[in-house]
Structures are given as structure tokens and as C-alpha cells.
Amino acid sequence: MSGISEFAVRLNRGLCHVFGTLTRTLLLGGIVTTAHAKGKQLLDLELVSFIEPPYVFQSDTAPTGEVRGLATAIVDELLNSTGVSYQLKLLPPKRAIIYASQTPNTCVYPIERNQEREVQFNWISPILISRSGLYPLAGRPVEKKLEALVDAKQLRIGSHLGSATGEYLRSLGYEVDSASQGDANAYKLQFDRIDVWASDHLTAAYTAQTSGIKLGPSAFDFFTTLRAIGCHSSVSTQWIEKLSARLYAMYKDGSIEKLRSRLEKSIVLMPPIRK
Amino acid sequence: MSETTLAANNHSPILWSDDKTRTIAEHLIKDEFQPSTLSQQQQLAELAWFANSSKPYSGMTIRVVSERIDTHFYEANILAKAFYKLTGIHVVHEITGEDDVIKKLQAQLATGQNLYDGYINDSDLIGFHFRTNQAIQLDIFMKNEGADVTLPTLDLEDFIGLEFTKGPDGHLYQLPDQQFANLYWYRADWFERPDLRARFKKRYGYELGVPQNWAAYEDIAEFFSIHVKMIDGQRVWGHMDYGKRDPSLGWRISDAWLSLAGTGDKGLPNGNPVDEWGIRVEDCKPVGASVARGGALDSPAAIYAVEKYADWLERYAPPDAKNMNFTEAGNWLVKGNIAQQIWWYTAFTAALTKPDTPIVDGSGKPKWRMAPSPKGAYWQNGMKLGYQDAGSWTFLKSTPPERMKAAWLYAQFLVSKTVSLKKSLVGLTPIRHSDIESQTFTDKAPYLGGLVEFYRSRGKHLWTPTGTNVPDYTRLSNYWWQYVGEVVNGQRSAADAMQAMARSFDNALDEISRSNDHACAPALGPIKGADYWLNQPGAPRKALTDQQAPETLDYEEAIRVWN
């Protein structure tokens, strides 16, 4: 089996659900840069994010300034239903993280939460739970079956700057080649500059679809990541706890599942993005 | 099924589903699982049991997570693959920071999403697990729904740390996978050098040796960092610690500094009624951490502990230490420029006994020794002697039962007698009496700096993890690094930080009490004031005015406390 259609077939159910949320966002017209919660406003936040399709992106067809994506949809619903208004702006990934860590009343999403970053923010977590795998190019599978991560020691692994997963692999002694943007790894696979791309499932599937570069199935799913909203320490503990409680309720009442599953087949309808 | 000619215990025949599986098992025993406390026949019988009991789960992929130490790398890189070959159950064994393990466990509990099928979670969370009814009670599970997937030769009595993973209700919530202690570490070769001994005695008036209290430790730290400075052409320091604002800074303080300062009450494992975190418990209910409520988190002993920590880090440790975390500092000792470390995790024994390093001699023996940590001014006989970490298998009720059973099989494989002695030699974090008492460990003892002596002594029971006074480790542990980090950065005094932290603890206990209806849930006690509590017997204690008289012992005398 090779190619995106076969690849899509083997995606797990959770991944398919994720696509649905994306489509919902598209159909509902996307998330605008300034959002106002219904009713009385209790908190006004500055929100920063960065382009990381399909979690956060600007569509070619959307009006200028609209920010979309699964993470954006979840964050919007979370804040909107908790009485928080916000203004959103996009920055490069590293700058977004630094900006939020240094600017009062500001939060950044969707960043990977880990021990190294723990002290930088007050956390609302997890807005997404993702699994990362090692993706080869379709038709060029990893020669030796990977039974454990250690079997990937001889591989050239692609990642991108600011990726906590890439940093994780590097810290364990793996050969990691970081591109400036995540989707550049699809092209690096195509030109045989890396053997596998360390990516979460949804990003790999989305990139394969939009770039037209077919990926093979993950050779090994090696890591589980919590994606979160990281807030400057000035955002009060009371608000962090309130938003966290609402987020957990969204998991338990099925809201997040609904966001994920509403139009789960949509990714195959998405047109390639022109480069 | 085919029958092998080998027999377990020379009684029952070993049944194999096919010859291929038997061959795999034989290769594993020959190539990987030596030495073992079991005979090869007994090992074969255990592996046959795993192969047969795993059949319903063969083809499944399960996911588990643990912290970043040598033992778990061996499990993830070698043992998970062996288990897959034997059973067909593919295990993704993730390794990540200890705080990440806790945050992921917390995420599963909060969201109900099944992130992992099993966690190797420190027994420090036992106070949380027994109060929240979200972790599986393994004693019940093994007798009932898990009976068909519980290894007949698991032999719970053989585990040295089972007392740490039981709740006050008597139920077993976790199964130890690895254990390591927090001990004093020093360069025995330097401490034995006549020139250094003479210089020390001339300056301080007593023998250079294993410090028994903080006064002696401080003298030795000053001696090497300020007065000796250079040994064999290399800059050396008399103290090592770490101070990076990181979750591991919190463990540094909560694991050791307060307990050995003498913050809590007498009574093992953690001090009763006030434990080493300064939390007072009445009838199993945490009632407060501040002195005003009878706790000791902002008591003179606790403030003294944090003051010493910050002061010695500033004055005697390498300048880089302030920017290091647990892992970075742990690997620093191998450079060979540290004379002593007041708390050192034996999980780093494997890393510090590798040949061809400045701290191992030409015959492969370490130039260093581990010994009991010195005690602070408030410490009294009968108080906790030190910390021990017991990373333990923990299963959550939100994990689908069939997945949990497959993970339970993997967990038992990692701690089975077939595997455990080899694993203990690789990671040096033993969990079984049978391994510790084995001839293999006797032969290995001269090469491990005192590890075998510690684990063969009563020390393995006296050095204890965080106890059941702490109702929500994940939540409360965040305060440690936040407040103590401010002391390291000079933003607060130790007294100010501990008073603020005690207030935060009290508030958190109050909030936990509102969301937990367990019989041992927190119930904040009344404020009676510091004057009242400081005049009661036990913790919290009044500020001392007397100075400690420094005391040292030679190594053999120092380690007698373990026995």
C-alpha cells in the first residue's frame, strides 16, 4: 500500500475526527481575528499563534486576516463559552512563544507542553492530544522494521525549528535535521534529504494532501504530545482554573469530540495549496 | 500445544503453543536474561506463561510512559522488543521527563481520554491515588478480573518497596518497577589523601570524613571550594546542587532538604502527624501546612533548610549549577571535579561507574562512595533519614480493560524474576530481595560504591518516598519550584517564600477538600496562631539558637546507620 488514499484508510478514528473539526471551521466561515464572547465580557486576552496547518492556518479562500484550523476552533469555543474575549495575531513560532512569555495578559497556542517549557507559562492543557510518528515517503519505506524508537538511530529524521518533538529526539541522540517550516519536510523527503519526517498524524496527513507528496504509513509512533494554551504568569490562577475546568468539561460532554467528528471526511475534499 | 522436555520446578511440563515461540524464549534466556535468580527451566516456564497468557492480546499495540533514567531506557529499547517477539504485543514505551509523566497522567484523569495503557508513576502520588478512586486497586484486580493475566510466580513478597505503594486502606495501588535512593556522595579518594586530611584538620580542628551534620558538610564544602580550589591541576568544588527554575527543582527541595533539616515529626515513614512536606494530618485528613494551622512548611526548620540550600548553591557549587536541572546536574559528577554532594540520586550509579572516566579507577572500581546524608540542626533521632524513589506501575480506571490487561502483562514481564536481575544490573535500581541478595550482587558490590550495602541493609525501608499526607502531589508540587525558584533568583527571602508557599498550600488543601468526599480528604483546621503551635511538642519547632557542632565519621562507621 502506498499513497494518500491508502494512508488515509489506515488513519485511526481519532485522526479522522480531527479532520471534521477542520471542515467545520471552513464551512462556518473561519475564526476572525477579533472574537467577542456572547454576553458579559469578563476577561480580555491577547492571543498569539503561529501558522501550523492544520491546527492554525490562513486559508487562500478566506477573507484577509481570518485564522482557522482545529486548534483555533477549540480555543475559540473554549474562550467564547467562558466569557473571554480576545484579539488574535500571528507571529513566527519562536517569536510567538517568547512574546507570550514576556507580555502580560497574553496567551499562546497551540504549543507543545513539556517539562522544559513548564515554568514559562500558566497552562490550560491539553487542547489537543496528538501522536507523533516517523513518516517515510510513499514507496520508500524504512528498510528495517522499527520495533522501538532506538531502531531509528541510523535514520536521518526531519523536523522543524521550534518543534518540541524534534528537540526531544535530538536530546536522545538522534540525527535531526530541522527545517524552518514543518511542511518543508515533505519536500525534503521527496529529494531524499531525510529518511523520515517526525510529525504528528494529522499534520502529516494534511501536508501530504495539500502538497501532493505522498507519504507512507508511520514507521513508528514514538511520542504522545499535549498541545496547550500557555499564558503569561500575569493571567490569574482563577482564570486558568476556570478555563481548564471548562476545557475538561468539553472533553467529558463530547464538545471536543463533536468538533472533531462533525465533518471528518473533509480532508479528501481539500484542494492542494499552491506553492 | 507442544510440550518441552524441560520442566518448571521439575514438576509440571512447560506447554508451548508452537516451536517458534519456544525457540524465541530460549534465545532470550540465553542471549539477554542472564544472570537470573531463576534456573533456565524456571525462566522458560515464566516465558511460556507470558506467551500463552498474552495470546488474546497478540497483535495489539499498547502504549506506556516512564521517566528518563537508565532503567527505563533499557526497558524501552530492549525489553519492549523482547516482549513483542515473545507475545506479539507491540509496546510503545515512551520516555519523557518525570514532570511530563505526571502531567500526562493528570491529563488522562481530567479529560477521560486514554493517553496511555500504563504509567510508571512515582509512588509519591500514593496520597492522591488512594483518595481519588481513579487508579486500579491491584490487589483486588489480581484476585478478580486480572486473575488470568497475573503471573503465578510474581511473588509480591519478594518486592522491597511494596509498603510504599499501599494506601492506608491496605490496598495496593502501584507495583514498583525501579527504585533509587537519595544519599550523600563523596570522593573517597580525595578524602583519604594525607595532604588534604592534614590541611583540613589544621584548619577546622577535626578529621576530614563523612559529615554527620550540616555544619560539617558546610566546612567540607568551604574547604574544597574556597581553600583547596585545585586538585591535580583542575578546579574543584566542595558542593554540587542545581537551581534552574524547573519542576525538578521542586523535587530537590521536597525530596530531601526539609526532611533532613528536621522539619517534620518523628515517626516513619514520613513523620507523624506532621510530615516532611510540613503538612499536618489529623485522622488521615490533611488539616494545614502553615504554622498557624499546625503545619511546618513555614516553620523555622523549613526556612533554615531553604536558606542553606540557596546559600550553599551560591557560595560553594560550580557557577553553572544555578542553571542546571536534575538530569544535567546528575551527569555533572562524572567530570571528576566535585568533592561531595549532600543529596545524590542512586539512579545515576550506572552512569557514574562507567570505565575510563575520572571517577573510576583502572580496575573499574569507583573512586567515590555513597553514604547516609548529613542531618540539619532541627533533625532528631526517629525522624525520616532520607528519600527513596519508587517508580511504580499505575493503571487508571479510564483505560479500556483489555488494553489495561495487555499493559499489565508487559508490566509484570519487566519485573519478573526472569528479567529483573539483568535489569537491575543494567539500571542499578533494584526492586527484589532475591536480586539484592544474589551472588551476582555480592560479586558486583566493590564496583558500585556502596549501592549493594545500602540495599542489603534496613536503609531500603528507612529511606522513604513522599507519603500519604500529600493529597494531590501534582498540584502541590508545582509550588515548590515556583517559590524556591524565587529564592534562588533573589526575588524573595527564604522566609518570605516559605510563608507564601504555606498560604498557597493551605488554600489548595481547602480547594481539594471541596472537590473530594473521601474519608481522608483534606479538612482545613482552625488558625490557632504560630505562638500556640510553636509551644506544642513536636513539629513545628521554635527557632534554635545553638550552633551545630560539626561531626564526621569514617566510611565504615558512617554506613552503620543503615543496619
JSON list of N, CA, C and O in Angstrom, two decimals, chain B residues 70 185-187 189-190 234-236 240 318 324 326-341 344-345 348-361 366-368:
[
{"chain": "B", "resi": 70, "resn": "ASP", "atom": "N", "xyz": [18.26, 5.40, 33.22]},
{"chain": "B", "resi": 70, "resn": "ASP", "atom": "CA", "xyz": [18.84, 4.26, 32.50]},
{"chain": "B", "resi": 70, "resn": "ASP", "atom": "C", "xyz": [17.95, 3.03, 32.50]},
{"chain": "B", "resi": 70, "resn": "ASP", "atom": "O", "xyz": [17.83, 2.33, 31.50]},
{"chain": "B", "resi": 185, "resn": "TRP", "atom": "N", "xyz": [27.05, 11.66, 48.61]},
{"chain": "B", "resi": 185, "resn": "TRP", "atom": "CA", "xyz": [28.03, 11.16, 47.65]},
{"chain": "B", "resi": 185, "resn": "TRP", "atom": "C", "xyz": [29.34, 11.92, 47.86]},
{"chain": "B", "resi": 185, "resn": "TRP", "atom": "O", "xyz": [29.32, 13.14, 48.03]},
{"chain": "B", "resi": 186, "resn": "TYR", "atom": "N", "xyz": [30.44, 11.21, 47.86]},
{"chain": "B", "resi": 186, "resn": "TYR", "atom": "CA", "xyz": [31.71, 11.93, 48.05]},
{"chain": "B", "resi": 186, "resn": "TYR", "atom": "C", "xyz": [32.86, 11.19, 47.40]},
{"chain": "B", "resi": 186, "resn": "TYR", "atom": "O", "xyz": [32.80, 9.98, 47.15]},
{"chain": "B", "resi": 187, "resn": "ARG", "atom": "N", "xyz": [33.95, 11.93, 47.15]},
{"chain": "B", "resi": 187, "resn": "ARG", "atom": "CA", "xyz": [35.15, 11.37, 46.54]},
{"chain": "B", "resi": 187, "resn": "ARG", "atom": "C", "xyz": [36.02, 10.75, 47.64]},
{"chain": "B", "resi": 187, "resn": "ARG", "atom": "O", "xyz": [36.82, 11.44, 48.29]},
{"chain": "B", "resi": 189, "resn": "ASP", "atom": "N", "xyz": [38.54, 8.92, 47.41]},
{"chain": "B", "resi": 189, "resn": "ASP", "atom": "CA", "xyz": [39.99, 9.00, 47.16]},
{"chain": "B", "resi": 189, "resn": "ASP", "atom": "C", "xyz": [40.55, 10.33, 47.65]},
{"chain": "B", "resi": 189, "resn": "ASP", "atom": "O", "xyz": [41.63, 10.38, 48.24]},
{"chain": "B", "resi": 190, "resn": "TRP", "atom": "N", "xyz": [39.83, 11.41, 47.47]},
{"chain": "B", "resi": 190, "resn": "TRP", "atom": "CA", "xyz": [40.30, 12.70, 47.95]},
{"chain": "B", "resi": 190, "resn": "TRP", "atom": "C", "xyz": [40.25, 12.77, 49.48]},
{"chain": "B", "resi": 190, "resn": "TRP", "atom": "O", "xyz": [41.14, 13.33, 50.11]},
{"chain": "B", "resi": 234, "resn": "GLN", "atom": "N", "xyz": [43.18, 20.77, 38.34]},
{"chain": "B", "resi": 234, "resn": "GLN", "atom": "CA", "xyz": [41.80, 21.00, 37.94]},
{"chain": "B", "resi": 234, "resn": "GLN", "atom": "C", "xyz": [41.04, 21.77, 39.02]},
{"chain": "B", "resi": 234, "resn": "GLN", "atom": "O", "xyz": [41.18, 21.48, 40.21]},
{"chain": "B", "resi": 235, "resn": "ARG", "atom": "N", "xyz": [40.21, 22.72, 38.62]},
{"chain": "B", "resi": 235, "resn": "ARG", "atom": "CA", "xyz": [39.37, 23.45, 39.56]},
{"chain": "B", "resi": 235, "resn": "ARG", "atom": "C", "xyz": [38.34, 22.49, 40.14]},
{"chain": "B", "resi": 235, "resn": "ARG", "atom": "O", "xyz": [37.66, 21.77, 39.38]},
{"chain": "B", "resi": 236, "resn": "VAL", "atom": "N", "xyz": [38.22, 22.47, 41.46]},
{"chain": "B", "resi": 236, "resn": "VAL", "atom": "CA", "xyz": [37.26, 21.57, 42.10]},
{"chain": "B", "resi": 236, "resn": "VAL", "atom": "C", "xyz": [36.34, 22.36, 43.01]},
{"chain": "B", "resi": 236, "resn": "VAL", "atom": "O", "xyz": [36.64, 23.48, 43.42]},
{"chain": "B", "resi": 240, "resn": "MET", "atom": "N", "xyz": [27.76, 20.30, 45.22]},
{"chain": "B", "resi": 240, "resn": "MET", "atom": "CA", "xyz": [27.06, 20.30, 43.94]},
{"chain": "B", "resi": 240, "resn": "MET", "atom": "C", "xyz": [25.56, 20.25, 44.20]},
{"chain": "B", "resi": 240, "resn": "MET", "atom": "O", "xyz": [25.10, 19.53, 45.10]},
{"chain": "B", "resi": 318, "resn": "PRO", "atom": "N", "xyz": [29.60, 24.88, 41.62]},
{"chain": "B", "resi": 318, "resn": "PRO", "atom": "CA", "xyz": [30.09, 25.50, 40.38]},
{"chain": "B", "resi": 318, "resn": "PRO", "atom": "C", "xyz": [29.08, 26.54, 39.89]},
{"chain": "B", "resi": 318, "resn": "PRO", "atom": "O", "xyz": [27.86, 26.34, 40.04]},
{"chain": "B", "resi": 324, "resn": "MET", "atom": "N", "xyz": [21.23, 24.57, 36.15]},
{"chain": "B", "resi": 324, "resn": "MET", "atom": "CA", "xyz": [21.06, 23.14, 35.81]},
{"chain": "B", "resi": 324, "resn": "MET", "atom": "C", "xyz": [19.78, 22.59, 36.41]},
{"chain": "B", "resi": 324, "resn": "MET", "atom": "O", "xyz": [19.27, 23.09, 37.41]},
{"chain": "B", "resi": 326, "resn": "PHE", "atom": "N", "xyz": [17.74, 18.55, 37.20]},
{"chain": "B", "resi": 326, "resn": "PHE", "atom": "CA", "xyz": [18.02, 17.21, 37.76]},
{"chain": "B", "resi": 326, "resn": "PHE", "atom": "C", "xyz": [18.95, 16.40, 36.86]},
{"chain": "B", "resi": 326, "resn": "PHE", "atom": "O", "xyz": [19.98, 15.88, 37.31]},
{"chain": "B", "resi": 327, "resn": "THR", "atom": "N", "xyz": [18.61, 16.29, 35.60]},
{"chain": "B", "resi": 327, "resn": "THR", "atom": "CA", "xyz": [19.38, 15.44, 34.69]},
{"chain": "B", "resi": 327, "resn": "THR", "atom": "C", "xyz": [20.76, 16.02, 34.44]},
{"chain": "B", "resi": 327, "resn": "THR", "atom": "O", "xyz": [21.77, 15.30, 34.46]},
{"chain": "B", "resi": 328, "resn": "GLU", "atom": "N", "xyz": [20.81, 17.32, 34.21]},
{"chain": "B", "resi": 328, "resn": "GLU", "atom": "CA", "xyz": [22.10, 17.96, 33.90]},
{"chain": "B", "resi": 328, "resn": "GLU", "atom": "C", "xyz": [23.05, 17.86, 35.09]},
{"chain": "B", "resi": 328, "resn": "GLU", "atom": "O", "xyz": [24.24, 17.55, 34.92]},
{"chain": "B", "resi": 329, "resn": "ALA", "atom": "N", "xyz": [22.53, 18.11, 36.27]},
{"chain": "B", "resi": 329, "resn": "ALA", "atom": "CA", "xyz": [23.40, 18.04, 37.45]},
{"chain": "B", "resi": 329, "resn": "ALA", "atom": "C", "xyz": [23.82, 16.61, 37.74]},
{"chain": "B", "resi": 329, "resn": "ALA", "atom": "O", "xyz": [24.94, 16.36, 38.19]},
{"chain": "B", "resi": 330, "resn": "GLY", "atom": "N", "xyz": [22.91, 15.68, 37.48]},
{"chain": "B", "resi": 330, "resn": "GLY", "atom": "CA", "xyz": [23.23, 14.27, 37.74]},
{"chain": "B", "resi": 330, "resn": "GLY", "atom": "C", "xyz": [24.39, 13.78, 36.92]},
{"chain": "B", "resi": 330, "resn": "GLY", "atom": "O", "xyz": [25.19, 12.95, 37.38]},
{"chain": "B", "resi": 331, "resn": "ASN", "atom": "N", "xyz": [24.51, 14.29, 35.73]},
{"chain": "B", "resi": 331, "resn": "ASN", "atom": "CA", "xyz": [25.59, 13.86, 34.85]},
{"chain": "B", "resi": 331, "resn": "ASN", "atom": "C", "xyz": [26.89, 14.62, 35.07]},
{"chain": "B", "resi": 331, "resn": "ASN", "atom": "O", "xyz": [27.91, 14.31, 34.48]},
{"chain": "B", "resi": 332, "resn": "TRP", "atom": "N", "xyz": [26.84, 15.65, 35.91]},
{"chain": "B", "resi": 332, "resn": "TRP", "atom": "CA", "xyz": [28.00, 16.52, 36.10]},
{"chain": "B", "resi": 332, "resn": "TRP", "atom": "C", "xyz": [29.11, 15.83, 36.87]},
{"chain": "B", "resi": 332, "resn": "TRP", "atom": "O", "xyz": [30.30, 16.04, 36.62]},
{"chain": "B", "resi": 333, "resn": "LEU", "atom": "N", "xyz": [28.73, 14.98, 37.83]},
{"chain": "B", "resi": 333, "resn": "LEU", "atom": "CA", "xyz": [29.73, 14.38, 38.72]},
{"chain": "B", "resi": 333, "resn": "LEU", "atom": "C", "xyz": [30.78, 13.58, 37.97]},
{"chain": "B", "resi": 333, "resn": "LEU", "atom": "O", "xyz": [31.91, 13.43, 38.43]},
{"chain": "B", "resi": 334, "resn": "VAL", "atom": "N", "xyz": [30.42, 13.06, 36.82]},
{"chain": "B", "resi": 334, "resn": "VAL", "atom": "CA", "xyz": [31.36, 12.22, 36.07]},
{"chain": "B", "resi": 334, "resn": "VAL", "atom": "C", "xyz": [32.57, 13.02, 35.60]},
{"chain": "B", "resi": 334, "resn": "VAL", "atom": "O", "xyz": [33.61, 12.46, 35.27]},
{"chain": "B", "resi": 335, "resn": "LYS", "atom": "N", "xyz": [32.46, 14.33, 35.61]},
{"chain": "B", "resi": 335, "resn": "LYS", "atom": "CA", "xyz": [33.59, 15.17, 35.19]},
{"chain": "B", "resi": 335, "resn": "LYS", "atom": "C", "xyz": [34.76, 15.05, 36.17]},
{"chain": "B", "resi": 335, "resn": "LYS", "atom": "O", "xyz": [35.90, 15.34, 35.83]},
{"chain": "B", "resi": 336, "resn": "GLY", "atom": "N", "xyz": [34.46, 14.69, 37.41]},
{"chain": "B", "resi": 336, "resn": "GLY", "atom": "CA", "xyz": [35.53, 14.45, 38.38]},
{"chain": "B", "resi": 336, "resn": "GLY", "atom": "C", "xyz": [36.02, 15.70, 39.08]},
{"chain": "B", "resi": 336, "resn": "GLY", "atom": "O", "xyz": [37.15, 15.71, 39.57]},
{"chain": "B", "resi": 337, "resn": "ASN", "atom": "N", "xyz": [35.19, 16.72, 39.20]},
{"chain": "B", "resi": 337, "resn": "ASN", "atom": "CA", "xyz": [35.65, 17.94, 39.88]},
{"chain": "B", "resi": 337, "resn": "ASN", "atom": "C", "xyz": [34.77, 18.33, 41.07]},
{"chain": "B", "resi": 337, "resn": "ASN", "atom": "O", "xyz": [34.81, 19.47, 41.52]},
{"chain": "B", "resi": 338, "resn": "ILE", "atom": "N", "xyz": [34.00, 17.38, 41.57]},
{"chain": "B", "resi": 338, "resn": "ILE", "atom": "CA", "xyz": [33.15, 17.64, 42.74]},
{"chain": "B", "resi": 338, "resn": "ILE", "atom": "C", "xyz": [33.61, 16.75, 43.89]},
{"chain": "B", "resi": 338, "resn": "ILE", "atom": "O", "xyz": [33.80, 15.54, 43.71]},
{"chain": "B", "resi": 339, "resn": "ALA", "atom": "N", "xyz": [33.75, 17.34, 45.08]},
{"chain": "B", "resi": 339, "resn": "ALA", "atom": "CA", "xyz": [34.23, 16.58, 46.24]},
{"chain": "B", "resi": 339, "resn": "ALA", "atom": "C", "xyz": [33.11, 15.87, 46.97]},
{"chain": "B", "resi": 339, "resn": "ALA", "atom": "O", "xyz": [33.31, 14.78, 47.52]},
{"chain": "B", "resi": 340, "resn": "GLN", "atom": "N", "xyz": [31.94, 16.49, 47.01]},
{"chain": "B", "resi": 340, "resn": "GLN", "atom": "CA", "xyz": [30.83, 15.88, 47.75]},
{"chain": "B", "resi": 340, "resn": "GLN", "atom": "C", "xyz": [29.51, 16.48, 47.27]},
{"chain": "B", "resi": 340, "resn": "GLN", "atom": "O", "xyz": [29.47, 17.57, 46.71]},
{"chain": "B", "resi": 341, "resn": "GLN", "atom": "N", "xyz": [28.44, 15.73, 47.51]},
{"chain": "B", "resi": 341, "resn": "GLN", "atom": "CA", "xyz": [27.10, 16.22, 47.19]},
{"chain": "B", "resi": 341, "resn": "GLN", "atom": "C", "xyz": [26.16, 15.73, 48.28]},
{"chain": "B", "resi": 341, "resn": "GLN", "atom": "O", "xyz": [26.09, 14.53, 48.55]},
{"chain": "B", "resi": 344, "resn": "TRP", "atom": "N", "xyz": [22.25, 12.87, 46.54]},
{"chain": "B", "resi": 344, "resn": "TRP", "atom": "CA", "xyz": [22.59, 12.33, 45.22]},
{"chain": "B", "resi": 344, "resn": "TRP", "atom": "C", "xyz": [21.71, 11.12, 44.96]},
{"chain": "B", "resi": 344, "resn": "TRP", "atom": "O", "xyz": [21.56, 10.25, 45.82]},
{"chain": "B", "resi": 345, "resn": "TYR", "atom": "N", "xyz": [21.09, 11.09, 43.78]},
{"chain": "B", "resi": 345, "resn": "TYR", "atom": "CA", "xyz": [20.17, 10.00, 43.45]},
{"chain": "B", "resi": 345, "resn": "TYR", "atom": "C", "xyz": [20.95, 8.80, 42.92]},
{"chain": "B", "resi": 345, "resn": "TYR", "atom": "O", "xyz": [21.70, 8.91, 41.94]},
{"chain": "B", "resi": 348, "resn": "PHE", "atom": "N", "xyz": [21.78, 7.40, 39.29]},
{"chain": "B", "resi": 348, "resn": "PHE", "atom": "CA", "xyz": [22.92, 7.75, 38.44]},
{"chain": "B", "resi": 348, "resn": "PHE", "atom": "C", "xyz": [24.12, 6.82, 38.66]},
{"chain": "B", "resi": 348, "resn": "PHE", "atom": "O", "xyz": [25.20, 7.07, 38.12]},
{"chain": "B", "resi": 349, "resn": "THR", "atom": "N", "xyz": [23.94, 5.78, 39.45]},
{"chain": "B", "resi": 349, "resn": "THR", "atom": "CA", "xyz": [25.05, 4.86, 39.72]},
{"chain": "B", "resi": 349, "resn": "THR", "atom": "C", "xyz": [25.62, 4.27, 38.42]},
{"chain": "B", "resi": 349, "resn": "THR", "atom": "O", "xyz": [26.84, 4.21, 38.23]},
{"chain": "B", "resi": 350, "resn": "ALA", "atom": "N", "xyz": [24.72, 3.85, 37.53]},
{"chain": "B", "resi": 350, "resn": "ALA", "atom": "CA", "xyz": [25.19, 3.23, 36.29]},
{"chain": "B", "resi": 350, "resn": "ALA", "atom": "C", "xyz": [26.07, 4.21, 35.50]},
{"chain": "B", "resi": 350, "resn": "ALA", "atom": "O", "xyz": [27.13, 3.84, 34.99]},
{"chain": "B", "resi": 351, "resn": "ALA", "atom": "N", "xyz": [25.63, 5.46, 35.44]},
{"chain": "B", "resi": 351, "resn": "ALA", "atom": "CA", "xyz": [26.39, 6.46, 34.68]},
{"chain": "B", "resi": 351, "resn": "ALA", "atom": "C", "xyz": [27.73, 6.76, 35.34]},
{"chain": "B", "resi": 351, "resn": "ALA", "atom": "O", "xyz": [28.71, 7.07, 34.65]},
{"chain": "B", "resi": 352, "resn": "LEU", "atom": "N", "xyz": [27.78, 6.66, 36.66]},
{"chain": "B", "resi": 352, "resn": "LEU", "atom": "CA", "xyz": [28.99, 7.04, 37.38]},
{"chain": "B", "resi": 352, "resn": "LEU", "atom": "C", "xyz": [29.94, 5.86, 37.64]},
{"chain": "B", "resi": 352, "resn": "LEU", "atom": "O", "xyz": [30.94, 6.00, 38.34]},
{"chain": "B", "resi": 353, "resn": "THR", "atom": "N", "xyz": [29.62, 4.70, 37.11]},
{"chain": "B", "resi": 353, "resn": "THR", "atom": "CA", "xyz": [30.53, 3.55, 37.25]},
{"chain": "B", "resi": 353, "resn": "THR", "atom": "C", "xyz": [31.07, 3.10, 35.90]},
{"chain": "B", "resi": 353, "resn": "THR", "atom": "O", "xyz": [31.66, 2.03, 35.81]},
{"chain": "B", "resi": 354, "resn": "LYS", "atom": "N", "xyz": [30.84, 3.90, 34.88]},
{"chain": "B", "resi": 354, "resn": "LYS", "atom": "CA", "xyz": [31.37, 3.55, 33.58]},
{"chain": "B", "resi": 354, "resn": "LYS", "atom": "C", "xyz": [32.90, 3.69, 33.59]},
{"chain": "B", "resi": 354, "resn": "LYS", "atom": "O", "xyz": [33.41, 4.65, 34.15]},
{"chain": "B", "resi": 355, "resn": "PRO", "atom": "N", "xyz": [33.59, 2.76, 32.97]},
{"chain": "B", "resi": 355, "resn": "PRO", "atom": "CA", "xyz": [35.06, 2.83, 32.98]},
{"chain": "B", "resi": 355, "resn": "PRO", "atom": "C", "xyz": [35.57, 4.02, 32.17]},
{"chain": "B", "resi": 355, "resn": "PRO", "atom": "O", "xyz": [34.82, 4.65, 31.42]},
{"chain": "B", "resi": 356, "resn": "ASP", "atom": "N", "xyz": [36.85, 4.27, 32.33]},
{"chain": "B", "resi": 356, "resn": "ASP", "atom": "CA", "xyz": [37.52, 5.34, 31.57]},
{"chain": "B", "resi": 356, "resn": "ASP", "atom": "C", "xyz": [36.95, 6.72, 31.84]},
{"chain": "B", "resi": 356, "resn": "ASP", "atom": "O", "xyz": [36.85, 7.56, 30.94]},
{"chain": "B", "resi": 357, "resn": "THR", "atom": "N", "xyz": [36.53, 6.95, 33.07]},
{"chain": "B", "resi": 357, "resn": "THR", "atom": "CA", "xyz": [36.13, 8.30, 33.47]},
{"chain": "B", "resi": 357, "resn": "THR", "atom": "C", "xyz": [37.01, 8.71, 34.65]},
{"chain": "B", "resi": 357, "resn": "THR", "atom": "O", "xyz": [37.62, 7.84, 35.31]},
{"chain": "B", "resi": 358, "resn": "PRO", "atom": "N", "xyz": [37.06, 9.99, 34.96]},
{"chain": "B", "resi": 358, "resn": "PRO", "atom": "CA", "xyz": [37.93, 10.44, 36.07]},
{"chain": "B", "resi": 358, "resn": "PRO", "atom": "C", "xyz": [37.50, 9.93, 37.43]},
{"chain": "B", "resi": 358, "resn": "PRO", "atom": "O", "xyz": [38.26, 10.07, 38.40]},
{"chain": "B", "resi": 359, "resn": "ILE", "atom": "N", "xyz": [36.31, 9.37, 37.55]},
{"chain": "B", "resi": 359, "resn": "ILE", "atom": "CA", "xyz": [35.84, 8.94, 38.88]},
{"chain": "B", "resi": 359, "resn": "ILE", "atom": "C", "xyz": [35.83, 7.43, 39.04]},
{"chain": "B", "resi": 359, "resn": "ILE", "atom": "O", "xyz": [35.25, 6.91, 39.99]},
{"chain": "B", "resi": 360, "resn": "VAL", "atom": "N", "xyz": [36.42, 6.72, 38.10]},
{"chain": "B", "resi": 360, "resn": "VAL", "atom": "CA", "xyz": [36.55, 5.26, 38.20]},
{"chain": "B", "resi": 360, "resn": "VAL", "atom": "C", "xyz": [38.02, 4.92, 38.01]},
{"chain": "B", "resi": 360, "resn": "VAL", "atom": "O", "xyz": [38.69, 5.45, 37.11]},
{"chain": "B", "resi": 361, "resn": "ASP", "atom": "N", "xyz": [38.55, 4.02, 38.87]},
{"chain": "B", "resi": 361, "resn": "ASP", "atom": "CA", "xyz": [39.99, 3.72, 38.79]},
{"chain": "B", "resi": 361, "resn": "ASP", "atom": "C", "xyz": [40.29, 2.68, 37.70]},
{"chain": "B", "resi": 361, "resn": "ASP", "atom": "O", "xyz": [39.37, 2.17, 37.03]},
{"chain": "B", "resi": 366, "resn": "PRO", "atom": "N", "xyz": [34.87, 2.39, 41.56]},
{"chain": "B", "resi": 366, "resn": "PRO", "atom": "CA", "xyz": [34.64, 3.84, 41.69]},
{"chain": "B", "resi": 366, "resn": "PRO", "atom": "C", "xyz": [35.57, 4.46, 42.73]},
{"chain": "B", "resi": 366, "resn": "PRO", "atom": "O", "xyz": [35.91, 3.82, 43.74]},
{"chain": "B", "resi": 367, "resn": "LYS", "atom": "N", "xyz": [35.95, 5.69, 42.46]},
{"chain": "B", "resi": 367, "resn": "LYS", "atom": "CA", "xyz": [36.76, 6.44, 43.43]},
{"chain": "B", "resi": 367, "resn": "LYS", "atom": "C", "xyz": [35.87, 7.13, 44.47]},
{"chain": "B", "resi": 367, "resn": "LYS", "atom": "O", "xyz": [36.36, 7.83, 45.33]},
{"chain": "B", "resi": 368, "resn": "TRP", "atom": "N", "xyz": [34.58, 6.94, 44.34]},
{"chain": "B", "resi": 368, "resn": "TRP", "atom": "CA", "xyz": [33.62, 7.61, 45.19]},
{"chain": "B", "resi": 368, "resn": "TRP", "atom": "C", "xyz": [32.85, 6.59, 46.03]},
{"chain": "B", "resi": 368, "resn": "TRP", "atom": "O", "xyz": [32.90, 5.39, 45.75]}
]
